Short mmCIF file of N, CA and C in Angstrom, two decimals:
data_model
loop_
_atom_site.label_atom_id
_atom_site.label_comp_id
_atom_site.label_asym_id
_atom_site.label_seq_id
_atom_site.Cartn_x
_atom_site.Cartn_y
_atom_site.Cartn_z
N GLN A 1 47.47 -65.54 -51.82
CA GLN A 1 46.62 -65.77 -50.97
C GLN A 1 45.22 -65.82 -50.50
N VAL A 2 44.83 -66.80 -49.70
CA VAL A 2 43.19 -66.96 -50.03
C VAL A 2 42.63 -66.14 -48.99
N HIS A 3 41.50 -65.42 -49.57
CA HIS A 3 41.07 -64.53 -49.09
C HIS A 3 39.53 -64.88 -48.49
N LEU A 4 38.99 -65.15 -47.24
CA LEU A 4 37.88 -65.78 -46.15
C LEU A 4 36.90 -64.94 -46.06
N VAL A 5 35.72 -64.81 -46.13
CA VAL A 5 34.45 -64.13 -45.74
C VAL A 5 33.42 -65.07 -45.22
N GLU A 6 33.22 -65.24 -43.86
CA GLU A 6 32.18 -65.50 -43.24
C GLU A 6 31.04 -64.92 -43.50
N SER A 7 29.70 -65.75 -43.62
CA SER A 7 28.27 -65.42 -43.38
C SER A 7 27.58 -66.14 -42.66
N GLY A 8 26.25 -65.84 -42.27
CA GLY A 8 25.29 -66.76 -41.39
C GLY A 8 25.13 -66.78 -40.24
N GLY A 9 25.54 -65.79 -39.56
CA GLY A 9 25.64 -65.46 -38.16
C GLY A 9 24.64 -64.91 -37.89
N GLY A 10 23.99 -64.57 -36.33
CA GLY A 10 23.23 -63.73 -36.17
C GLY A 10 22.73 -64.48 -34.40
N LEU A 11 21.43 -64.11 -34.41
CA LEU A 11 20.87 -64.09 -32.66
C LEU A 11 20.07 -65.34 -33.24
N VAL A 12 19.90 -66.45 -32.28
CA VAL A 12 19.06 -67.37 -32.46
C VAL A 12 18.53 -67.68 -30.82
N GLN A 13 17.37 -68.25 -30.69
CA GLN A 13 17.20 -68.57 -29.24
C GLN A 13 17.74 -70.05 -28.50
N ALA A 14 18.00 -70.81 -27.74
CA ALA A 14 18.62 -71.74 -27.59
C ALA A 14 17.48 -72.96 -27.93
N GLY A 15 18.50 -73.99 -28.38
CA GLY A 15 17.55 -74.81 -29.16
C GLY A 15 17.70 -74.63 -30.60
N GLY A 16 17.73 -73.69 -31.05
CA GLY A 16 17.79 -73.07 -32.38
C GLY A 16 18.66 -73.98 -33.15
N SER A 17 18.94 -73.30 -34.40
CA SER A 17 19.95 -73.96 -35.70
C SER A 17 20.39 -72.41 -36.14
N LEU A 18 21.97 -72.58 -36.70
CA LEU A 18 22.29 -71.67 -37.84
C LEU A 18 23.38 -72.44 -38.44
N ARG A 19 23.31 -71.82 -39.94
CA ARG A 19 24.50 -72.55 -40.68
C ARG A 19 25.24 -71.60 -40.83
N LEU A 20 26.55 -71.52 -40.98
CA LEU A 20 27.43 -70.72 -41.10
C LEU A 20 28.21 -71.06 -42.65
N SER A 21 28.54 -70.11 -43.05
CA SER A 21 29.16 -70.42 -44.34
C SER A 21 30.57 -69.57 -44.72
N CYS A 22 31.55 -69.85 -45.42
CA CYS A 22 32.72 -69.31 -45.66
C CYS A 22 33.03 -69.39 -47.16
N ALA A 23 33.10 -68.29 -47.49
CA ALA A 23 33.42 -68.34 -49.31
C ALA A 23 34.79 -67.81 -49.35
N ALA A 24 35.66 -68.35 -50.08
CA ALA A 24 37.04 -68.49 -50.34
C ALA A 24 37.43 -68.25 -51.74
N SER A 25 38.41 -66.89 -52.00
CA SER A 25 38.51 -66.41 -53.23
C SER A 25 40.23 -66.32 -53.41
N GLY A 26 40.58 -65.91 -54.41
CA GLY A 26 42.18 -66.04 -54.69
C GLY A 26 42.65 -67.25 -54.74
N ARG A 27 42.19 -68.58 -54.40
CA ARG A 27 43.14 -69.70 -54.61
C ARG A 27 42.17 -70.75 -55.03
N THR A 28 42.35 -71.87 -55.08
CA THR A 28 41.53 -73.19 -55.35
C THR A 28 41.36 -73.67 -53.72
N LEU A 29 39.96 -73.72 -53.32
CA LEU A 29 39.64 -74.25 -51.83
C LEU A 29 40.42 -75.75 -51.72
N SER A 30 40.34 -76.53 -52.96
CA SER A 30 40.62 -78.14 -52.33
C SER A 30 42.07 -78.19 -51.82
N MET A 31 43.22 -77.29 -52.03
CA MET A 31 44.61 -77.32 -51.94
C MET A 31 44.78 -76.95 -49.93
N TYR A 32 43.62 -76.52 -49.65
CA TYR A 32 43.99 -76.23 -47.96
C TYR A 32 42.96 -77.37 -47.41
N ASN A 33 43.59 -77.50 -45.83
CA ASN A 33 42.97 -78.11 -44.68
C ASN A 33 42.06 -76.85 -44.50
N MET A 34 40.66 -76.73 -44.02
CA MET A 34 40.22 -75.94 -43.41
C MET A 34 39.40 -76.02 -41.72
N GLY A 35 38.85 -75.44 -41.51
CA GLY A 35 39.11 -75.31 -39.95
C GLY A 35 37.80 -74.00 -39.52
N TRP A 36 37.21 -74.37 -38.41
CA TRP A 36 35.89 -73.24 -37.71
C TRP A 36 36.61 -73.62 -36.43
N PHE A 37 36.84 -72.17 -35.74
CA PHE A 37 37.54 -71.54 -34.75
C PHE A 37 36.04 -70.43 -33.70
N ARG A 38 36.37 -70.42 -32.43
CA ARG A 38 35.23 -69.51 -31.91
C ARG A 38 35.84 -68.71 -30.53
N GLN A 39 35.92 -67.76 -30.27
CA GLN A 39 36.16 -66.95 -29.29
C GLN A 39 35.09 -66.18 -28.44
N ALA A 40 34.93 -66.41 -27.20
CA ALA A 40 33.70 -65.96 -26.44
C ALA A 40 34.83 -64.91 -26.00
N PRO A 41 34.06 -63.58 -25.15
CA PRO A 41 34.75 -62.80 -24.71
C PRO A 41 35.26 -62.83 -23.26
N GLY A 42 36.21 -62.78 -23.11
CA GLY A 42 37.30 -63.04 -22.17
C GLY A 42 37.65 -64.59 -22.23
N LYS A 43 38.07 -64.97 -23.41
CA LYS A 43 38.34 -66.34 -23.37
C LYS A 43 39.28 -66.41 -24.68
N GLU A 44 39.70 -67.76 -24.67
CA GLU A 44 40.91 -67.55 -25.98
C GLU A 44 40.00 -68.29 -27.09
N ARG A 45 40.85 -68.16 -28.22
CA ARG A 45 40.43 -68.84 -29.24
C ARG A 45 40.32 -70.39 -29.11
N GLU A 46 39.41 -71.03 -29.46
CA GLU A 46 39.32 -72.44 -29.16
C GLU A 46 38.76 -73.02 -30.76
N PHE A 47 39.54 -74.35 -30.59
CA PHE A 47 39.12 -75.17 -32.05
C PHE A 47 37.19 -75.80 -31.99
N VAL A 48 36.89 -75.51 -32.98
CA VAL A 48 35.44 -76.28 -33.06
C VAL A 48 35.16 -77.51 -34.05
N ALA A 49 36.20 -76.98 -35.03
CA ALA A 49 35.53 -78.46 -36.27
C ALA A 49 36.53 -78.21 -37.56
N ALA A 50 37.34 -78.92 -37.83
CA ALA A 50 37.97 -79.37 -39.06
C ALA A 50 37.48 -80.35 -39.83
N ILE A 51 38.22 -79.90 -41.31
CA ILE A 51 37.91 -80.97 -42.44
C ILE A 51 38.99 -81.08 -43.15
N SER A 52 39.27 -82.46 -43.47
CA SER A 52 40.63 -82.33 -44.82
C SER A 52 40.06 -81.60 -46.09
N ARG A 53 41.18 -81.57 -47.02
CA ARG A 53 40.73 -81.06 -47.87
C ARG A 53 39.96 -81.77 -48.66
N SER A 54 39.57 -83.48 -48.91
CA SER A 54 38.84 -83.98 -49.85
C SER A 54 37.51 -83.68 -49.10
N GLY A 55 37.27 -83.66 -47.54
CA GLY A 55 36.01 -83.68 -46.98
C GLY A 55 36.13 -85.05 -46.69
N VAL A 56 36.78 -85.73 -46.97
CA VAL A 56 36.66 -87.82 -46.46
C VAL A 56 36.50 -87.57 -44.79
N SER A 57 37.74 -86.50 -44.28
CA SER A 57 37.63 -86.51 -42.67
C SER A 57 36.99 -85.20 -42.00
N THR A 58 36.74 -85.62 -40.69
CA THR A 58 36.13 -84.04 -40.03
C THR A 58 36.83 -84.41 -38.61
N ASP A 59 36.89 -83.68 -37.99
CA ASP A 59 37.07 -83.63 -36.18
C ASP A 59 36.46 -82.60 -35.80
N TYR A 60 35.73 -82.94 -34.46
CA TYR A 60 35.46 -81.84 -33.36
C TYR A 60 35.62 -81.79 -32.15
N THR A 61 35.29 -80.39 -31.75
CA THR A 61 35.75 -80.42 -30.11
C THR A 61 34.30 -81.34 -29.37
N ASP A 62 34.96 -81.62 -28.04
CA ASP A 62 34.12 -82.57 -27.56
C ASP A 62 32.56 -81.78 -27.40
N SER A 63 32.49 -80.90 -27.09
CA SER A 63 31.19 -79.78 -26.61
C SER A 63 30.67 -79.30 -27.38
N VAL A 64 30.97 -79.88 -29.14
CA VAL A 64 30.05 -79.30 -30.15
C VAL A 64 29.64 -80.82 -31.01
N LYS A 65 30.21 -81.88 -30.68
CA LYS A 65 30.12 -83.14 -31.23
C LYS A 65 28.94 -83.79 -31.28
N GLY A 66 28.09 -83.91 -32.44
CA GLY A 66 26.84 -84.92 -32.61
C GLY A 66 25.86 -83.06 -32.65
N ARG A 67 26.54 -81.93 -32.26
CA ARG A 67 25.19 -80.78 -32.68
C ARG A 67 25.62 -80.24 -33.81
N PHE A 68 27.09 -80.01 -34.34
CA PHE A 68 27.68 -79.32 -35.66
C PHE A 68 28.24 -80.23 -36.20
N THR A 69 28.04 -79.89 -38.05
CA THR A 69 28.43 -80.65 -38.72
C THR A 69 29.21 -79.57 -39.94
N ILE A 70 30.42 -79.82 -39.74
CA ILE A 70 31.24 -79.38 -40.90
C ILE A 70 31.31 -79.71 -42.40
N SER A 71 31.21 -79.26 -43.45
CA SER A 71 31.38 -80.04 -45.09
C SER A 71 31.84 -78.54 -45.68
N ARG A 72 32.27 -79.30 -46.86
CA ARG A 72 32.97 -78.40 -47.83
C ARG A 72 32.38 -78.44 -49.20
N ASP A 73 32.08 -77.70 -50.22
CA ASP A 73 31.96 -77.68 -51.39
C ASP A 73 33.03 -77.36 -52.29
N ASN A 74 33.89 -78.05 -52.51
CA ASN A 74 35.28 -77.31 -53.15
C ASN A 74 34.46 -76.79 -54.62
N ALA A 75 33.80 -77.39 -55.28
CA ALA A 75 33.60 -76.38 -56.69
C ALA A 75 32.73 -74.94 -56.19
N LYS A 76 32.29 -74.96 -55.36
CA LYS A 76 31.61 -73.60 -54.90
C LYS A 76 32.89 -72.58 -54.31
N ASN A 77 34.22 -73.31 -53.72
CA ASN A 77 35.01 -72.79 -53.15
C ASN A 77 34.46 -72.00 -51.52
N THR A 78 33.64 -73.31 -51.07
CA THR A 78 33.10 -72.87 -50.12
C THR A 78 33.26 -73.85 -48.94
N ILE A 79 33.40 -73.77 -47.62
CA ILE A 79 32.81 -74.69 -46.38
C ILE A 79 31.60 -73.81 -45.95
N TYR A 80 31.08 -75.06 -44.97
CA TYR A 80 30.22 -74.67 -44.05
C TYR A 80 30.18 -75.61 -42.40
N LEU A 81 29.31 -74.69 -41.69
CA LEU A 81 29.12 -75.26 -40.28
C LEU A 81 27.80 -74.89 -39.95
N GLN A 82 27.27 -76.22 -39.88
CA GLN A 82 25.76 -76.47 -39.55
C GLN A 82 25.77 -76.77 -38.35
N MET A 83 24.71 -75.88 -37.15
CA MET A 83 24.86 -75.85 -36.26
C MET A 83 24.07 -76.21 -35.24
N ASN A 84 23.21 -77.48 -34.36
CA ASN A 84 22.08 -77.63 -34.11
C ASN A 84 21.87 -77.66 -32.64
N ARG A 85 20.72 -77.46 -32.10
CA ARG A 85 20.57 -77.61 -30.46
C ARG A 85 21.49 -76.86 -30.40
N LEU A 86 21.62 -75.46 -30.90
CA LEU A 86 22.50 -74.02 -29.98
C LEU A 86 22.34 -74.32 -28.43
N LYS A 87 23.38 -73.84 -27.73
CA LYS A 87 23.40 -73.51 -26.09
C LYS A 87 23.75 -72.25 -26.56
N PRO A 88 23.65 -71.49 -24.91
CA PRO A 88 24.26 -69.86 -25.06
C PRO A 88 25.70 -70.06 -24.48
N GLU A 89 26.38 -71.36 -24.05
CA GLU A 89 27.64 -71.33 -24.52
C GLU A 89 28.43 -71.35 -25.69
N ASP A 90 27.43 -71.36 -26.40
CA ASP A 90 28.21 -71.43 -27.82
C ASP A 90 28.06 -70.16 -28.30
N THR A 91 27.78 -69.13 -27.50
CA THR A 91 27.54 -67.97 -27.99
C THR A 91 29.66 -67.02 -28.38
N ALA A 92 29.82 -67.07 -29.62
CA ALA A 92 31.16 -66.30 -29.40
C ALA A 92 31.00 -65.54 -31.28
N VAL A 93 32.15 -65.12 -31.43
CA VAL A 93 32.99 -65.05 -32.65
C VAL A 93 33.58 -65.99 -33.60
N TYR A 94 32.52 -66.66 -34.35
CA TYR A 94 33.35 -67.83 -34.83
C TYR A 94 34.22 -67.45 -36.67
N TYR A 95 35.57 -68.08 -36.50
CA TYR A 95 36.31 -67.70 -37.32
C TYR A 95 36.28 -68.88 -38.40
N CYS A 96 36.46 -68.67 -39.38
CA CYS A 96 36.68 -69.79 -40.69
C CYS A 96 38.24 -69.53 -41.07
N ALA A 97 38.99 -70.44 -40.91
CA ALA A 97 40.29 -70.38 -41.10
C ALA A 97 40.82 -71.52 -41.92
N ALA A 98 42.06 -71.42 -42.83
CA ALA A 98 42.98 -72.27 -43.65
C ALA A 98 44.10 -72.38 -43.94
N THR A 99 44.63 -73.33 -43.76
CA THR A 99 45.87 -73.39 -43.89
C THR A 99 46.21 -74.67 -45.19
N GLU A 100 47.48 -74.53 -45.73
CA GLU A 100 48.19 -75.35 -47.14
C GLU A 100 48.91 -76.91 -46.49
N GLY A 101 48.36 -77.97 -46.73
CA GLY A 101 48.67 -79.36 -46.46
C GLY A 101 48.69 -79.97 -47.41
N PRO A 102 49.45 -81.17 -47.21
CA PRO A 102 50.16 -82.25 -48.12
C PRO A 102 49.68 -83.03 -48.12
N TYR A 103 48.43 -83.67 -47.59
CA TYR A 103 47.36 -84.84 -47.49
C TYR A 103 46.35 -84.22 -47.60
N THR A 104 45.22 -85.16 -48.30
CA THR A 104 43.98 -84.93 -48.97
C THR A 104 42.88 -85.55 -47.82
N ILE A 105 43.50 -86.36 -46.77
CA ILE A 105 42.62 -86.99 -46.02
C ILE A 105 42.77 -86.95 -44.57
N VAL A 106 43.98 -85.90 -44.21
CA VAL A 106 44.00 -85.47 -42.66
C VAL A 106 43.27 -84.39 -42.32
N VAL A 107 43.06 -84.07 -41.26
CA VAL A 107 42.68 -82.89 -40.56
C VAL A 107 43.70 -82.57 -39.82
N ILE A 108 43.35 -81.10 -39.76
CA ILE A 108 44.28 -80.44 -38.87
C ILE A 108 43.22 -79.60 -38.24
N THR A 109 43.50 -79.53 -36.47
CA THR A 109 42.97 -79.44 -35.25
C THR A 109 43.69 -78.27 -34.88
N THR A 110 44.93 -78.05 -34.52
CA THR A 110 45.84 -77.09 -33.91
C THR A 110 45.73 -75.51 -34.48
N ILE A 111 45.06 -74.65 -33.78
CA ILE A 111 45.06 -73.65 -34.00
C ILE A 111 46.33 -72.97 -34.72
N ALA A 112 47.42 -72.98 -34.23
CA ALA A 112 49.00 -72.62 -34.83
C ALA A 112 49.01 -72.80 -36.18
N ARG A 113 48.34 -74.13 -36.38
CA ARG A 113 49.04 -74.52 -37.89
C ARG A 113 48.03 -73.92 -39.02
N TYR A 114 47.04 -72.60 -38.88
CA TYR A 114 46.39 -72.36 -39.56
C TYR A 114 46.89 -70.72 -40.08
N ASP A 115 47.03 -70.58 -41.34
CA ASP A 115 47.59 -69.31 -41.54
C ASP A 115 46.66 -68.30 -42.00
N TYR A 116 45.63 -68.73 -42.97
CA TYR A 116 44.81 -67.39 -43.36
C TYR A 116 43.53 -67.73 -42.50
N TRP A 117 42.99 -65.82 -42.18
CA TRP A 117 41.72 -66.44 -41.08
C TRP A 117 40.48 -65.31 -41.96
N GLY A 118 39.45 -65.64 -41.88
CA GLY A 118 38.43 -65.02 -41.82
C GLY A 118 38.36 -63.89 -41.07
N GLN A 119 37.24 -62.67 -41.07
CA GLN A 119 37.06 -61.59 -40.36
C GLN A 119 36.18 -62.17 -38.96
N GLY A 120 35.73 -62.82 -38.88
CA GLY A 120 35.46 -63.40 -38.12
C GLY A 120 33.38 -63.21 -38.10
N ILE A 121 32.54 -63.93 -37.39
CA ILE A 121 31.00 -63.30 -37.38
C ILE A 121 30.92 -64.07 -35.88
N GLN A 122 29.39 -63.00 -36.27
CA GLN A 122 29.14 -63.33 -34.35
C GLN A 122 27.95 -64.36 -34.49
N VAL A 123 28.06 -65.09 -33.31
CA VAL A 123 26.81 -66.16 -33.05
C VAL A 123 26.53 -65.61 -31.68
N THR A 124 25.37 -65.36 -31.43
CA THR A 124 24.44 -64.82 -30.32
C THR A 124 23.40 -66.32 -29.77
N VAL A 125 23.72 -66.95 -28.65
CA VAL A 125 22.54 -68.28 -28.69
C VAL A 125 22.10 -67.35 -27.11
N SER A 126 20.90 -67.03 -27.49
CA SER A 126 19.98 -66.48 -26.00
C SER A 126 18.99 -67.50 -25.48
N SER A 127 19.13 -67.70 -23.71
CA SER A 127 18.56 -68.42 -23.33
C SER A 127 16.68 -68.26 -23.02
#
């Protein structure tokens, strides 16, 4: 089982930026499709961004497209979520997730397909 630990969250003003990191241990990260999800109070967990095993392909939910960038560094067993021009509606607990996949260039965006999850990290954007 791969163990995932998020870091980099916190409090930021609207329009600001944060970079989340997700460090993986116990397995080689290149074996996994990776994604970021978030859950705001009173709402269901939702897809934010995903990246293929190789890093060549990415996908984003419409509300963050153009503002967020997902990336991975397989040599460091780490993925990142760069969040720019943050809005109060981005406030949520953000989760890193991993799932085994047979393809190196395919992106997985469905929450039910992910098997391994980090503990989550709070991102709060003030107006």
